[in-house]
Amino acid sequence: AGSGTAFGAGFSGDFDAVTLTAAVTLTAVGGTGGTAGAGGNIQLLGAVDGNTAGTRALTLTAGTGNVTVSGAVGGTNSLLSFATTGNVITIDSINTTGANNTAGGAVTATATGALTTGAITSAGGTRSGSGAGLAGGAVTLSGGTIVTTGAIDSSGSNAVTAGLGGNAGTINLNATGGTPTISLGGSITAQGGTGVGSAGGTGGGVTVQDPTTLTSNITILSNGGAGSSTGAGGAVAFTA
């Protein structure tokens, strides 16, 4: 993939394993007019990794088309961030854990139809040497219906030698369809990192909007990290 790679309206792509060497945007949005053109589908049929952990961003925009990523996103080398919009979105798993000394990256998925995703990890990276922990990235999922089949983790990382614990990222799931439902198949963790000689990191808020079905045993953790004082916990809310 080239630097700033972008594909124009109507693009429909099928790819096997992909390695990103720069920030990449794939766009398959239909053209504007009296009647907007239909979006094309985006299909990545293998794993997607950065060539260096925590440095490459990926954006997939399909408009009215569907987005399918059959392999792990960032499974070997985590991505800097991940964002996608489309009609029906299906993703194997997403990893935007920060590289050493780097905060975790944001994950955003917005579907007008069904959104299905496996595990998502956006935790702060490990502190190398000494210093404060790193923040986790926010996770924002929106779809007509939402199904998660794995755990979601946006925790902050621990300080080393001395420093504040990293703050966790917020996690928000919002079903927007006419009959909105959310199926949770994995636990949710948004814990603050441990501080050393300083306060622990704050826990991230967790919001799950609309009727929810648990498809496995679920634990939700949003507590602050330990330290000279315990970090504030994040609020957990289930709303209709």
PDB file of N, CA, C and O in Angstrom, residues 143-144 146 173-177 179-182 207-213 237-240:
ATOM      1  N   GLY A 143     -24.278   0.893  15.162  1.00  0.00           N
ATOM      2  CA  GLY A 143     -24.843   0.110  14.073  1.00  0.00           C
ATOM      3  C   GLY A 143     -26.335  -0.072  14.284  1.00  0.00           C
ATOM      4  O   GLY A 143     -26.841   0.104  15.399  1.00  0.00           O
ATOM      5  N   GLY A 144     -27.036  -0.425  13.205  1.00  0.00           N
ATOM      6  CA  GLY A 144     -28.459  -0.727  13.360  1.00  0.00           C
ATOM      7  C   GLY A 144     -28.656  -1.788  14.421  1.00  0.00           C
ATOM      8  O   GLY A 144     -29.513  -1.679  15.300  1.00  0.00           O
ATOM      9  N   ILE A 146     -25.812  -4.455  16.823  1.00  0.00           N
ATOM     10  CA  ILE A 146     -24.400  -4.663  17.137  1.00  0.00           C
ATOM     11  C   ILE A 146     -24.228  -6.043  17.748  1.00  0.00           C
ATOM     12  O   ILE A 146     -24.956  -6.420  18.674  1.00  0.00           O
ATOM     13  N   LEU A 173     -21.147   1.697  22.937  1.00  0.00           N
ATOM     14  CA  LEU A 173     -21.878   0.877  21.962  1.00  0.00           C
ATOM     15  C   LEU A 173     -23.282   1.450  21.841  1.00  0.00           C
ATOM     16  O   LEU A 173     -24.007   1.565  22.833  1.00  0.00           O
ATOM     17  N   ASN A 174     -23.692   1.789  20.612  1.00  0.00           N
ATOM     18  CA  ASN A 174     -24.983   2.431  20.402  1.00  0.00           C
ATOM     19  C   ASN A 174     -25.670   1.816  19.190  1.00  0.00           C
ATOM     20  O   ASN A 174     -25.227   1.991  18.052  1.00  0.00           O
ATOM     21  N   ALA A 175     -26.760   1.077  19.433  1.00  0.00           N
ATOM     22  CA  ALA A 175     -27.558   0.499  18.341  1.00  0.00           C
ATOM     23  C   ALA A 175     -28.589   1.529  17.891  1.00  0.00           C
ATOM     24  O   ALA A 175     -29.266   2.144  18.717  1.00  0.00           O
ATOM     25  N   THR A 176     -28.708   1.718  16.575  1.00  0.00           N
ATOM     26  CA  THR A 176     -29.497   2.828  16.048  1.00  0.00           C
ATOM     27  C   THR A 176     -30.635   2.397  15.134  1.00  0.00           C
ATOM     28  O   THR A 176     -31.334   3.250  14.582  1.00  0.00           O
ATOM     29  N   GLY A 177     -30.845   1.105  14.928  1.00  0.00           N
ATOM     30  CA  GLY A 177     -31.851   0.627  13.985  1.00  0.00           C
ATOM     31  C   GLY A 177     -33.270   0.805  14.505  1.00  0.00           C
ATOM     32  O   GLY A 177     -33.513   1.189  15.660  1.00  0.00           O
ATOM     33  N   THR A 179     -35.321  -1.508  15.166  1.00  0.00           N
ATOM     34  CA  THR A 179     -35.424  -2.452  16.289  1.00  0.00           C
ATOM     35  C   THR A 179     -34.000  -2.696  16.787  1.00  0.00           C
ATOM     36  O   THR A 179     -33.370  -3.708  16.468  1.00  0.00           O
ATOM     37  N   PRO A 180     -33.474  -1.742  17.551  1.00  0.00           N
ATOM     38  CA  PRO A 180     -32.056  -1.814  17.916  1.00  0.00           C
ATOM     39  C   PRO A 180     -31.792  -2.883  18.967  1.00  0.00           C
ATOM     40  O   PRO A 180     -32.518  -3.006  19.952  1.00  0.00           O
ATOM     41  N   THR A 181     -30.771  -3.690  18.740  1.00  0.00           N
ATOM     42  CA  THR A 181     -30.362  -4.701  19.715  1.00  0.00           C
ATOM     43  C   THR A 181     -28.841  -4.778  19.747  1.00  0.00           C
ATOM     44  O   THR A 181     -28.171  -4.538  18.753  1.00  0.00           O
ATOM     45  N   ILE A 182     -28.328  -5.139  20.910  1.00  0.00           N
ATOM     46  CA  ILE A 182     -26.904  -5.355  21.097  1.00  0.00           C
ATOM     47  C   ILE A 182     -26.709  -6.747  21.689  1.00  0.00           C
ATOM     48  O   ILE A 182     -27.371  -7.102  22.667  1.00  0.00           O
ATOM     49  N   THR A 207     -20.578   2.799  28.093  1.00  0.00           N
ATOM     50  CA  THR A 207     -21.995   3.037  27.822  1.00  0.00           C
ATOM     51  C   THR A 207     -22.481   2.036  26.788  1.00  0.00           C
ATOM     52  O   THR A 207     -21.883   1.905  25.707  1.00  0.00           O
ATOM     53  N   VAL A 208     -23.558   1.325  27.124  1.00  0.00           N
ATOM     54  CA  VAL A 208     -24.188   0.372  26.214  1.00  0.00           C
ATOM     55  C   VAL A 208     -25.630   0.824  26.041  1.00  0.00           C
ATOM     56  O   VAL A 208     -26.429   0.748  26.972  1.00  0.00           O
ATOM     57  N   GLN A 209     -25.951   1.334  24.841  1.00  0.00           N
ATOM     58  CA  GLN A 209     -27.251   1.927  24.590  1.00  0.00           C
ATOM     59  C   GLN A 209     -28.130   0.976  23.788  1.00  0.00           C
ATOM     60  O   GLN A 209     -27.709   0.509  22.744  1.00  0.00           O
ATOM     61  N   ASP A 210     -29.322   0.734  24.315  1.00  0.00           N
ATOM     62  CA  ASP A 210     -30.363  -0.079  23.698  1.00  0.00           C
ATOM     63  C   ASP A 210     -30.379  -1.503  24.253  1.00  0.00           C
ATOM     64  O   ASP A 210     -29.426  -1.936  24.907  1.00  0.00           O
ATOM     65  N   PRO A 211     -31.481  -2.241  24.023  1.00  0.00           N
ATOM     66  CA  PRO A 211     -31.640  -3.571  24.632  1.00  0.00           C
ATOM     67  C   PRO A 211     -30.451  -4.474  24.331  1.00  0.00           C
ATOM     68  O   PRO A 211     -29.965  -4.535  23.203  1.00  0.00           O
ATOM     69  N   THR A 212     -29.986  -5.180  25.366  1.00  0.00           N
ATOM     70  CA  THR A 212     -28.746  -5.952  25.267  1.00  0.00           C
ATOM     71  C   THR A 212     -28.970  -7.390  25.694  1.00  0.00           C
ATOM     72  O   THR A 212     -29.605  -7.654  26.725  1.00  0.00           O
ATOM     73  N   THR A 213     -28.445  -8.320  24.907  1.00  0.00           N
ATOM     74  CA  THR A 213     -28.461  -9.742  25.235  1.00  0.00           C
ATOM     75  C   THR A 213     -27.035 -10.207  25.471  1.00  0.00           C
ATOM     76  O   THR A 213     -26.139  -9.911  24.665  1.00  0.00           O
ATOM     77  N   ALA A 237     -23.001   2.465  32.230  1.00  0.00           N
ATOM     78  CA  ALA A 237     -24.420   2.749  32.031  1.00  0.00           C
ATOM     79  C   ALA A 237     -24.990   1.858  30.936  1.00  0.00           C
ATOM     80  O   ALA A 237     -24.412   1.764  29.841  1.00  0.00           O
ATOM     81  N   PHE A 238     -26.104   1.197  31.233  1.00  0.00           N
ATOM     82  CA  PHE A 238     -26.916   0.510  30.243  1.00  0.00           C
ATOM     83  C   PHE A 238     -28.183   1.337  30.083  1.00  0.00           C
ATOM     84  O   PHE A 238     -28.914   1.553  31.047  1.00  0.00           O
ATOM     85  N   THR A 239     -28.448   1.818  28.864  1.00  0.00           N
ATOM     86  CA  THR A 239     -29.605   2.672  28.644  1.00  0.00           C
ATOM     87  C   THR A 239     -30.474   2.095  27.545  1.00  0.00           C
ATOM     88  O   THR A 239     -29.990   1.457  26.607  1.00  0.00           O
ATOM     89  N   ALA A 240     -31.774   2.339  27.655  1.00  0.00           N
ATOM     90  CA  ALA A 240     -32.715   1.828  26.649  1.00  0.00           C
ATOM     91  C   ALA A 240     -32.701   2.733  25.428  1.00  0.00           C
ATOM     92  O   ALA A 240     -32.359   3.891  25.500  1.00  0.00           O
TER      93      ALA A 240
END
